[in-house]
Coordinates of N, CA and C and ligand atoms in Angstrom, one line a residue:
X238 N 2.2 -12.8 -10.3 CA 2.9 -11.9 -11.2 C 3.0 -10.5 -10.6
X239 N 4.2 -10.1 -10.1 CA 4.4 -8.7 -9.6 C 5.1 -7.9 -10.6
X240 N 4.5 -6.8 -10.9 CA 5.1 -6.0 -12.0 C 5.0 -4.4 -11.6
X241 N 6.2 -3.8 -12.0 CA 6.2 -2.3 -11.8 C 6.3 -1.7 -13.2
X242 N 5.6 -0.7 -13.3 CA 5.7 0.1 -14.7 C 6.1 1.4 -14.5
X243 N 7.1 1.9 -15.2 CA 7.7 3.3 -15.2 C 7.4 3.9 -16.5
X244 N 7.3 5.3 -16.5 CA 7.3 6.0 -17.7 C 6.9 7.4 -17.3
X245 N 7.4 8.4 -17.9 CA 7.0 9.8 -17.5 C 5.5 10.1 -17.9
X246 N 4.9 11.1 -17.1 CA 3.6 11.3 -17.5 C 3.5 11.7 -18.9
X247 N 2.5 11.2 -19.6 CA 2.5 11.4 -21.1 C 3.1 10.3 -21.9
X248 N 3.6 9.3 -21.3 CA 4.4 8.2 -22.1 C 3.4 7.2 -22.6
X249 N 2.1 7.1 -22.2 CA 1.2 6.1 -22.4 C 1.2 5.0 -21.4
X250 N 1.9 5.3 -20.3 CA 2.1 4.2 -19.3 C 0.7 3.6 -18.7
X251 N -0.2 4.6 -18.6 CA -1.5 4.1 -18.1 C -2.2 3.2 -19.1
X252 N -2.1 3.5 -20.3 CA -2.7 2.7 -21.4 C -2.0 1.3 -21.4
X253 N -0.7 1.3 -21.4 CA 0.0 0.0 -21.4 C -0.3 -0.8 -20.2
X254 N -0.5 -0.1 -19.1 CA -0.8 -0.7 -17.9 C -2.1 -1.4 -17.9
X255 N -3.1 -0.8 -18.5 CA -4.4 -1.4 -18.7 C -4.3 -2.7 -19.5
X256 N -3.4 -2.7 -20.5 CA -3.2 -3.9 -21.4 C -2.5 -5.0 -20.5
X257 N -1.6 -4.6 -19.8 CA -0.8 -5.6 -19.0 C -1.8 -6.3 -17.9
X258 N -2.6 -5.4 -17.4 CA -3.6 -5.9 -16.4 C -4.4 -7.0 -16.9
X259 N -4.9 -6.7 -18.2 CA -5.8 -7.7 -18.9 C -5.0 -9.0 -19.2
X260 N -3.8 -8.9 -19.6 CA -3.0 -10.0 -20.0 C -2.7 -10.9 -18.9
X261 N -2.3 -10.3 -17.6 CA -1.9 -11.1 -16.5 C -3.0 -11.3 -15.5
X262 N -4.1 -10.6 -15.7 CA -5.3 -10.6 -14.7 C -4.8 -10.3 -13.2
X263 N -4.1 -9.1 -13.2 CA -3.7 -8.7 -11.9 C -4.3 -7.3 -11.8
X264 N -4.5 -6.8 -10.5 CA -5.0 -5.5 -10.3 C -4.1 -4.4 -10.7
X265 N -4.6 -3.3 -11.3 CA -3.8 -2.3 -11.8 C -3.8 -1.1 -10.8
X266 N -2.8 -1.0 -10.0 CA -2.8 -0.1 -8.8 C -2.1 1.2 -9.2
X267 N -3.0 2.2 -9.4 CA -2.3 3.5 -9.8 C -2.4 4.5 -8.7
X268 N -1.3 5.0 -8.2 CA -1.2 5.9 -7.0 C -2.0 7.1 -7.3
X269 N -1.9 7.7 -8.5 CA -2.6 9.0 -8.9 C -4.1 8.7 -8.8
X270 N -4.6 7.6 -9.2 CA -6.1 7.3 -9.2 C -6.5 7.2 -7.7
X271 N -5.7 6.4 -7.0 CA -6.1 6.3 -5.5 C -6.3 7.7 -4.9
X272 N -5.3 8.6 -5.2 CA -5.3 9.8 -4.6 C -6.5 10.7 -5.1
X273 N -6.8 10.5 -6.4 CA -7.9 11.4 -7.0 C -9.3 10.9 -6.4
X274 N -9.3 9.5 -6.2 CA -10.7 9.0 -5.7 C -10.9 9.5 -4.2
X275 N -9.8 9.6 -3.4 CA -9.8 10.0 -2.1 C -10.2 11.5 -2.1
X276 N -9.7 12.3 -3.0 CA -10.0 13.8 -3.1 C -11.4 13.9 -3.4
X277 N -11.9 13.1 -4.3 CA -13.3 13.3 -4.7 C -14.3 13.0 -3.5
X278 N -13.9 11.9 -2.8 CA -14.7 11.5 -1.7 C -14.5 12.3 -0.4
X279 N -13.5 13.2 -0.4 CA -13.0 14.2 0.6 C -12.6 13.3 1.9
X280 N -11.9 12.3 1.7 CA -11.4 11.5 2.8 C -10.3 12.4 3.4
X281 N -9.8 11.9 4.6 CA -8.7 12.5 5.3 C -7.5 12.4 4.4
X282 N -7.3 11.3 3.8 CA -6.1 11.1 3.0 C -6.1 12.1 1.7
X283 N -7.4 12.2 1.1 CA -7.6 13.1 0.0 C -7.4 14.6 0.4
X284 N -7.8 14.9 1.6 CA -7.7 16.3 2.0 C -6.2 16.7 2.2
X285 N -5.4 15.6 2.7 CA -4.0 15.8 3.0 C -3.3 15.9 1.6
X286 N -3.7 15.2 0.6 CA -2.9 15.0 -0.6 C -3.2 16.1 -1.5
X287 N -4.5 16.7 -1.6 CA -4.8 17.7 -2.6 C -3.9 18.8 -3.0
X288 N -3.4 19.5 -2.0 CA -2.5 20.7 -2.3 C -1.2 20.2 -3.0
X289 N -0.6 19.1 -2.7 CA 0.6 18.6 -3.3 C 0.2 18.4 -4.7
X290 N -0.8 17.6 -5.0 CA -1.3 17.2 -6.2 C -1.5 18.4 -7.2
X291 N -2.2 19.4 -6.7 CA -2.5 20.5 -7.5 C -1.2 21.3 -7.8
X292 N -0.3 21.3 -7.0 CA 1.0 22.0 -7.3 C 2.0 21.2 -8.1
X293 N 1.5 19.9 -8.4 CA 2.5 19.1 -9.2 C 3.7 18.5 -8.4
X294 N 3.4 18.6 -7.1 CA 4.5 18.1 -6.2 C 4.2 16.6 -5.8
X295 N 5.1 15.9 -5.3 CA 4.9 14.6 -4.8 C 4.2 14.8 -3.4
X296 N 3.2 13.8 -3.2 CA 2.6 13.7 -1.8 C 3.7 13.1 -1.0
X297 N 3.9 13.6 0.4 CA 5.0 13.2 1.1 C 5.1 11.6 1.3
X298 N 6.3 11.1 1.3 CA 6.5 9.7 1.4 C 5.8 9.0 2.6
X299 N 5.7 9.8 3.8 CA 5.1 9.3 5.0 C 3.6 9.0 4.7
X300 N 2.9 9.6 3.8 CA 1.6 9.4 3.4 C 1.5 8.3 2.4
X301 N 2.3 8.4 1.3 CA 2.2 7.6 0.1 C 2.7 6.2 0.4
X302 N 3.9 5.9 1.1 CA 4.4 4.7 1.3 C 3.6 3.7 2.0
X303 N 3.0 4.0 3.2 CA 2.1 3.2 3.9 C 0.9 2.8 3.1
X304 N 0.3 4.0 2.4 CA -0.9 3.8 1.6 C -0.7 2.7 0.5
X305 N 0.5 2.6 -0.1 CA 0.7 1.6 -1.1 C 1.1 0.3 -0.5
X306 N 1.9 0.2 0.5 CA 2.3 -1.0 1.1 C 1.0 -1.7 1.8
X307 N 0.0 -1.0 2.3 CA -1.2 -1.6 2.7 C -2.0 -2.0 1.6
X308 N -2.1 -1.3 0.6 CA -2.8 -1.7 -0.7 C -2.4 -3.1 -1.2
X309 N -1.1 -3.3 -1.1 CA -0.6 -4.6 -1.6 C -0.9 -5.8 -0.7
X310 N -1.4 -5.5 0.5 CA -1.8 -6.5 1.4 C -3.2 -7.0 1.1
X311 N -3.9 -6.3 0.3 CA -5.3 -6.6 0.2 C -5.5 -7.8 -0.6
X312 N -6.7 -8.5 -0.4 CA -7.1 -9.7 -0.9 C -6.7 -9.9 -2.5
X313 N -7.1 -8.9 -3.2 CA -7.1 -9.1 -4.6 C -5.6 -9.0 -5.2
X314 N -4.6 -8.7 -4.2 CA -3.3 -8.7 -4.6 C -2.5 -10.0 -4.4
X315 N -3.3 -11.1 -3.9 CA -2.6 -12.3 -3.5 C -2.0 -12.9 -4.7
X316 N -2.6 -12.9 -5.9 CA -1.9 -13.5 -7.0 C -1.0 -12.6 -7.8
X317 N -0.8 -11.4 -7.3 CA 0.0 -10.5 -8.0 C -0.6 -9.1 -8.2
X318 N 0.2 -8.2 -8.7 CA -0.2 -6.7 -8.9 C 0.6 -6.1 -9.9
X319 N 0.0 -5.0 -10.5 CA 0.8 -4.1 -11.3 C 0.7 -2.8 -10.6
X320 N 1.9 -2.3 -10.3 CA 2.1 -1.0 -9.6 C 2.5 0.1 -10.6
X321 N 1.6 1.2 -10.6 CA 1.9 2.2 -11.6 C 1.9 3.6 -10.9
X322 N 3.0 4.3 -11.0 CA 3.0 5.6 -10.3 C 3.7 5.5 -8.9
X323 N 4.2 4.3 -8.7 CA 4.9 4.1 -7.4 C 5.9 2.9 -7.7
X324 N 7.2 3.1 -7.3 CA 7.8 4.1 -6.5 C 8.2 5.3 -7.5
X325 N 8.1 6.6 -6.9 CA 8.3 7.7 -7.7 C 9.6 8.4 -7.4
X326 N 10.3 7.9 -6.5 CA 11.6 8.4 -6.1 C 12.5 7.3 -5.5
X327 N 13.8 7.6 -5.3 CA 14.6 6.6 -4.8 C 14.2 6.0 -3.4
X328 N 13.8 7.0 -2.5 CA 13.3 6.6 -1.2 C 12.2 5.6 -1.3
X329 N 11.2 5.9 -2.1 CA 10.1 5.0 -2.3 C 10.5 3.5 -2.7
X330 N 11.4 3.6 -3.7 CA 12.1 2.3 -4.3 C 12.7 1.5 -3.2
X331 N 13.4 2.2 -2.4 CA 14.1 1.4 -1.3 C 13.0 0.9 -0.3
X332 N 12.0 1.7 -0.1 CA 11.0 1.3 0.9 C 10.3 0.1 0.4
X333 N 9.9 0.1 -0.9 CA 9.2 -1.0 -1.6 C 10.0 -2.3 -1.6
X334 N 11.4 -2.2 -2.0 CA 12.3 -3.3 -2.0 C 12.3 -3.9 -0.6
X335 N 12.4 -3.2 0.4 CA 12.5 -3.7 1.8 C 11.2 -4.3 2.2
X336 N 10.1 -3.8 1.8 CA 8.8 -4.4 2.2 C 8.6 -5.7 1.4
X337 N 9.1 -5.7 0.1 CA 9.0 -7.0 -0.6 C 9.8 -8.0 -0.1
X338 N 11.1 -7.7 0.3 CA 12.1 -8.6 0.9 C 11.4 -9.3 2.2
X339 N 10.8 -8.3 3.0 CA 10.2 -8.8 4.3 C 9.1 -9.8 4.1
X340 N 8.3 -9.4 3.0 CA 7.1 -10.2 2.8 C 7.4 -11.5 2.0
X341 N 8.7 -11.6 1.5 CA 9.2 -12.7 0.8 C 8.6 -12.7 -0.7
X342 N 8.3 -11.5 -1.1 CA 7.8 -11.3 -2.5 C 8.9 -10.9 -3.4
X343 N 8.8 -11.3 -4.7 CA 9.8 -10.8 -5.7 C 9.1 -10.1 -6.9
X344 N 9.9 -9.2 -7.5 CA 9.4 -8.6 -8.7 C 9.6 -9.5 -10.0
X345 N 8.6 -9.7 -10.7 CA 8.7 -10.4 -12.0 C 9.2 -9.7 -13.1
X346 N 8.6 -8.5 -13.3 CA 9.0 -7.6 -14.3 C 9.0 -6.1 -13.9
X347 N 10.0 -5.5 -14.4 CA 10.1 -3.9 -14.2 C 10.1 -3.4 -15.6
X348 N 9.1 -2.6 -15.9 CA 8.9 -2.0 -17.3 C 9.3 -0.6 -17.3
X349 N 10.0 -0.2 -18.3 CA 10.3 1.3 -18.4 C 9.9 1.7 -19.8
X350 N 8.9 2.5 -19.9 CA 8.5 3.2 -21.1 C 9.3 4.5 -21.3
X351 N 10.2 4.5 -22.3 CA 11.2 5.7 -22.4 C 10.5 6.7 -23.4
X352 N 10.6 8.0 -23.0 CA 10.1 9.0 -24.0 C 10.8 10.3 -23.7
X353 N 11.0 11.1 -24.8 CA 11.7 12.3 -24.6 C 10.8 13.3 -23.8
X354 N 11.4 14.2 -23.1 CA 10.5 15.1 -22.2 C 9.6 16.0 -23.0
X355 N 10.1 16.6 -24.0 CA 9.2 17.4 -24.8 C 8.0 16.7 -25.4
X356 N 8.2 15.5 -26.0 CA 7.1 14.8 -26.5 C 6.1 14.4 -25.5
X357 N 6.6 14.0 -24.2 CA 5.6 13.8 -23.1 C 4.8 14.9 -22.7
X358 N 5.4 16.1 -22.7 CA 4.7 17.3 -22.3 C 3.5 17.6 -23.3
X359 N 3.8 17.5 -24.5 CA 2.8 17.7 -25.5 C 1.6 16.7 -25.4
X360 N 1.9 15.5 -25.1 CA 0.9 14.5 -25.1 C 0.0 14.7 -23.8
X361 N 0.6 15.1 -22.7 CA -0.2 15.3 -21.5 C -1.4 16.4 -21.7
X362 N -0.9 17.5 -22.4 CA -1.9 18.6 -22.6 C -3.1 18.1 -23.4
X363 N -2.9 17.0 -24.2 CA -4.0 16.6 -25.1 C -5.0 15.5 -24.4
X364 N -4.5 15.1 -23.3 CA -5.2 13.9 -22.5 C -6.5 14.3 -22.1
X365 N -7.5 13.5 -22.3 CA -8.8 13.6 -21.8 C -9.3 12.4 -21.0
X366 N -10.0 12.6 -19.8 CA -10.3 11.4 -18.9 C -11.8 11.2 -19.1
X367 N -12.0 9.9 -19.2 CA -13.5 9.4 -19.4 C -14.0 9.2 -18.0
X368 N -15.3 9.7 -17.7 CA -15.8 9.6 -16.3 C -16.2 8.2 -16.1
X369 N -16.5 7.5 -17.2 CA -17.0 6.1 -17.0 C -16.0 5.1 -16.6
X370 N -14.8 5.3 -17.3 CA -13.6 4.4 -17.0 C -12.4 5.2 -17.2
X371 N -11.5 5.4 -16.2 CA -10.3 6.2 -16.5 C -9.3 5.4 -17.3
X372 N -9.5 4.3 -17.6 CA -8.6 3.4 -18.5 C -9.1 3.5 -20.0
X373 N -10.1 4.3 -20.3 CA -10.4 4.5 -21.7 C -9.5 5.6 -22.2
X374 N -8.5 5.2 -23.1 CA -7.6 6.3 -23.6 C -8.2 7.2 -24.6
X375 N -8.0 8.5 -24.3 CA -8.5 9.5 -25.2 C -7.5 10.7 -25.2
X376 N -7.0 11.1 -26.4 CA -6.1 12.2 -26.5 C -6.2 13.1 -27.7
X377 N -6.5 14.3 -27.6 CA -6.8 15.1 -28.7 C -5.7 15.3 -29.7
X378 N -4.4 15.0 -29.2 CA -3.3 15.2 -30.0 C -2.6 13.8 -30.6
X379 N -3.3 12.8 -30.3 CA -2.7 11.5 -30.7 C -3.8 10.8 -31.7
X380 N -3.6 10.8 -33.0 CA -4.6 10.3 -33.9 C -5.2 9.0 -33.5
X381 N -4.4 8.0 -33.1 CA -4.8 6.7 -32.8 C -5.9 6.7 -31.7
X382 N -5.8 7.6 -30.8 CA -6.7 7.6 -29.7 C -7.6 8.8 -29.5
X383 N -7.8 9.5 -30.6 CA -8.5 10.8 -30.6 C -10.0 10.5 -30.3
X384 N -10.6 11.3 -29.3 CA -12.1 11.2 -29.0 C -12.8 11.4 -30.3
X385 N -14.1 10.8 -30.3 CA -14.9 10.9 -31.5 C -15.8 12.1 -31.3
X386 N -16.2 12.7 -32.5 CA -17.1 13.8 -32.5 C -18.4 13.4 -32.7
X387 N -19.4 13.8 -31.8 CA -20.8 13.4 -32.0 C -21.5 14.6 -31.6
X388 N -22.5 15.0 -32.4 CA -23.4 16.2 -32.3 C -22.5 17.4 -31.9
X389 N -21.4 17.5 -32.5 CA -20.6 18.7 -32.2 C -19.8 18.7 -30.8
X390 N -19.9 17.5 -30.2 CA -19.2 17.3 -28.9 C -18.2 16.2 -29.1
X391 N -17.1 16.3 -28.3 CA -16.2 15.2 -28.2 C -16.6 14.1 -27.3
X392 N -16.7 12.9 -27.7 CA -17.1 11.8 -26.8 C -16.0 10.7 -26.7
X393 N -16.1 10.0 -25.6 CA -15.0 8.8 -25.4 C -15.1 8.0 -26.6
X394 N -13.8 7.7 -27.2 CA -13.7 6.8 -28.3 C -14.0 5.3 -28.0
X395 N -14.0 5.0 -26.7 CA -14.3 3.6 -26.3 C -15.7 3.3 -26.0
X396 N -16.3 4.2 -25.1 CA -17.6 3.9 -24.7 C -18.8 5.0 -25.1
X397 N -18.2 6.0 -25.8 CA -19.1 7.1 -26.2 C -19.7 8.0 -25.2
X398 N -19.2 7.8 -23.9 CA -19.6 8.8 -22.9 C -19.2 10.3 -23.4
X399 N -20.2 11.2 -23.0 CA -19.7 12.7 -23.3 C -19.2 13.3 -22.1
X400 N -18.8 12.4 -21.2 CA -18.3 13.0 -19.9 C -16.7 12.9 -20.0
X401 N -16.2 13.7 -20.9 CA -14.7 13.8 -21.1 C -14.3 15.1 -20.5
X402 N -13.1 14.9 -19.7 CA -12.6 16.1 -19.1 C -11.1 16.1 -19.1
X403 N -10.5 17.3 -19.0 CA -9.0 17.4 -18.9 C -8.8 17.5 -17.4
X404 N -7.7 16.8 -16.9 CA -7.4 17.0 -15.5 C -6.8 18.4 -15.4
X405 N -7.1 19.1 -14.3 CA -6.5 20.4 -14.1 C -5.0 20.5 -14.0
X406 N -4.5 19.4 -13.4 CA -2.9 19.4 -13.4 C -2.4 19.0 -14.8
X407 N -3.2 18.5 -15.7 CA -2.7 18.3 -17.1 C -2.6 19.6 -17.9
X408 N -3.3 20.6 -17.5 CA -3.4 21.8 -18.4 C -2.5 22.9 -17.7
X409 N -1.8 22.5 -16.7 CA -1.0 23.6 -15.9 C 0.6 23.3 -16.3
X410 N 1.1 24.1 -17.2 CA 2.5 23.8 -17.8 C 3.5 23.8 -16.6
X411 N 3.3 24.7 -15.7 CA 4.2 24.7 -14.5 C 4.2 23.4 -13.7
X412 N 3.0 22.9 -13.6 CA 2.9 21.7 -12.8 C 3.4 20.5 -13.6
X413 N 3.2 20.6 -14.9 CA 3.8 19.4 -15.8 C 5.3 19.4 -15.7
X414 N 5.8 20.7 -15.8 CA 7.3 20.8 -15.7 C 7.9 20.2 -14.3
X415 N 7.1 20.5 -13.3 CA 7.5 20.0 -11.9 C 7.5 18.6 -11.9
X416 N 6.3 17.9 -12.4 CA 6.3 16.5 -12.4 C 7.4 15.8 -13.3
X417 N 7.7 16.5 -14.4 CA 8.9 15.9 -15.3 C 10.2 16.2 -14.5
X418 N 10.3 17.3 -13.9 CA 11.6 17.4 -13.1 C 11.8 16.3 -12.2
X419 N 10.7 15.8 -11.5 CA 10.8 14.7 -10.6 C 11.1 13.5 -11.4
X420 N 10.4 13.2 -12.5 CA 10.7 11.9 -13.2 C 12.0 11.8 -13.8
X421 N 12.4 12.9 -14.5 CA 13.7 12.8 -15.2 C 14.9 12.9 -14.3
X422 N 14.8 13.2 -13.0 CA 15.8 13.3 -12.0 C 16.4 11.9 -11.8
X423 N 17.7 11.7 -12.2 CA 18.3 10.3 -12.0 C 19.2 10.3 -10.8
X424 N 19.1 11.4 -9.9 CA 19.9 11.3 -8.7 C 19.0 10.8 -7.6
X425 N 17.8 11.4 -7.3 CA 16.8 11.0 -6.2 C 15.5 10.8 -6.8
X426 N 15.2 11.1 -8.0 CA 13.8 11.0 -8.5 C 13.5 9.8 -9.2
X427 N 12.5 9.7 -10.1 CA 12.0 8.4 -10.6 C 13.1 7.8 -11.4
X428 N 13.8 8.4 -12.2 CA 14.8 7.6 -12.9 C 15.8 7.0 -12.0
X429 N 16.1 7.6 -10.9 CA 17.0 7.0 -9.9 C 16.3 5.8 -9.3
X430 N 14.9 5.7 -9.3 CA 14.3 4.5 -8.8 C 14.4 3.4 -9.8
X431 N 14.3 3.8 -11.1 CA 14.4 2.8 -12.2 C 15.9 2.2 -12.2
X432 N 16.9 3.1 -12.0 CA 18.1 2.6 -11.9 C 18.4 1.7 -10.8
X433 N 17.7 2.0 -9.6 CA 17.9 1.2 -8.4 C 17.5 -0.2 -8.8
X434 N 16.4 -0.4 -9.5 CA 15.9 -1.7 -9.9 C 16.8 -2.3 -11.0
X435 N 17.3 -1.5 -11.9 CA 18.2 -1.9 -13.0 C 19.4 -2.8 -12.4
X436 N 19.8 -2.3 -11.2 CA 20.9 -2.9 -10.5 C 20.6 -4.3 -9.8
X437 N 19.3 -4.5 -9.8 CA 18.9 -5.7 -8.9 C 18.0 -6.7 -9.8
X438 N 17.3 -6.2 -10.8 CA 16.4 -7.1 -11.5 C 16.4 -6.6 -12.9
X439 N 15.9 -7.4 -13.8 CA 16.0 -7.0 -15.3 C 14.8 -5.9 -15.5
X440 N 15.2 -4.8 -16.1 CA 14.3 -3.8 -16.5 C 14.0 -3.9 -18.0
X441 N 12.8 -4.1 -18.3 CA 12.5 -4.2 -19.8 C 12.1 -2.7 -20.3
X442 N 13.0 -2.3 -21.2 CA 12.8 -0.9 -21.7 C 12.1 -1.1 -23.1
X443 N 11.1 -0.2 -23.2 CA 10.4 0.0 -24.5 C 10.4 1.5 -24.9
X444 N 10.5 1.7 -26.2 CA 10.4 3.1 -26.8 C 8.9 3.5 -26.8
X445 N 8.6 4.6 -26.1 CA 7.3 5.1 -26.0 C 6.9 6.0 -27.1
X446 N 7.8 6.3 -28.0 CA 7.5 7.3 -29.1 C 6.5 6.8 -30.2
X447 N 6.5 5.5 -30.6 CA 5.5 5.1 -31.6 C 4.0 5.1 -31.0
X448 N 3.1 4.7 -31.8 CA 1.7 4.6 -31.4 C 1.4 3.6 -30.4
X449 N 0.3 3.6 -29.8 CA -0.1 2.6 -28.8 C 0.0 1.3 -29.2
X450 N -0.4 1.0 -30.4 CA -0.4 -0.5 -30.9 C 1.1 -0.9 -31.0
X451 N 1.9 -0.1 -31.5 CA 3.3 -0.5 -31.6 C 4.0 -0.7 -30.4
X452 N 3.7 0.2 -29.4 CA 4.3 0.1 -28.1 C 3.8 -1.2 -27.5
X453 N 2.7 -1.4 -27.5 CA 2.1 -2.7 -26.8 C 2.7 -3.9 -27.5
X454 N 2.9 -3.9 -28.8 CA 3.5 -5.1 -29.5 C 4.9 -5.3 -29.0
X455 N 5.6 -4.2 -29.0 CA 7.0 -4.3 -28.6 C 7.1 -4.8 -27.2
X456 N 6.2 -4.3 -26.3 CA 6.2 -4.7 -25.0 C 5.8 -6.3 -24.8
X457 N 4.8 -6.6 -25.5 CA 4.4 -8.0 -25.4 C 5.4 -8.9 -25.9
X458 N 6.2 -8.5 -26.9 CA 7.3 -9.4 -27.4 C 8.4 -9.6 -26.3
X459 N 8.6 -8.5 -25.6 CA 9.7 -8.6 -24.5 C 9.2 -9.4 -23.3
X460 N 7.9 -9.3 -23.1 CA 7.4 -10.0 -21.9 C 7.3 -11.4 -22.0
X461 N 7.2 -12.0 -23.3 CA 7.1 -13.4 -23.5 C 8.4 -14.2 -23.5
Ligands
AMP663 P1 -0.4 10.6 -11.7 O1 -1.9 10.4 -11.9 O2 0.5 9.4 -11.6 O3 0.1 11.7 -12.7 O4 -0.3 11.3 -10.3 C1 -0.9 12.5 -10.0 C2 -0.2 13.1 -8.7 O5 -0.4 12.3 -7.6 C3 1.2 13.3 -8.8 O6 1.5 14.6 -9.5 C4 1.6 13.5 -7.3 O7 1.2 14.7 -6.7 C5 0.6 12.4 -6.7 N1 1.4 11.0 -6.8 C6 1.2 10.0 -7.6 N2 2.0 9.0 -7.3 C7 2.8 9.4 -6.3 C8 3.8 8.8 -5.5 N3 4.3 7.6 -5.8 N4 4.4 9.5 -4.5 C9 3.9 10.7 -4.2 N5 3.0 11.4 -4.9 C10 2.4 10.7 -5.9

């Protein structure tokens, strides 16, 4: 099962991705997570990517495209994968489609979580990352996934870890706007990538505005 998931930063894409990963038993490959892990470990890739990420810009395609295409060759991807955060622009969509054609692979689902830009921005600023598992959803502005208060401190609502933090790029309004400029650009940006697949394969669109439970129910209904 090969799946792409699209949605602006703040649409709940990561949360829905974690649920899809569980449902289909495929690895959840998140470009942003791979970059952040490399930055933490101070690898060559991480050092190259850091400045772009801090400014809310895309890491150049010549770094990102081979990184993802290589990742899809790994052993755990044999039975399928869920790609999240890639492709992010039209050029990456074309590179992916070409690589899939060459490998004789097809896309089973392309999912788009649609959300208004202003709503997405507010949600990003409330997002908190759990150090134990970045798939534990916590957001101080969304009631359904609010972190829990314990001894005057906010802790992860899933595992209780007190290691909750905001990503620096989530608190930077300029960087958020830049990321959204890229996502909502339907000429060469991410929406152009979605449209590229819309012309080739079925794109399943769900409204990202309701709560997590409603969005995942709507998605589950469309996936069956
Ligand atoms: P995310 O966690 O998806 O918000 O990604 C964080 C940052 O990683 C983005 O703002 C970009 O700087 C970089 N990034 C993630 N995915 C890509 C991609 N497909 N192409 C280029 N840069 C990316």
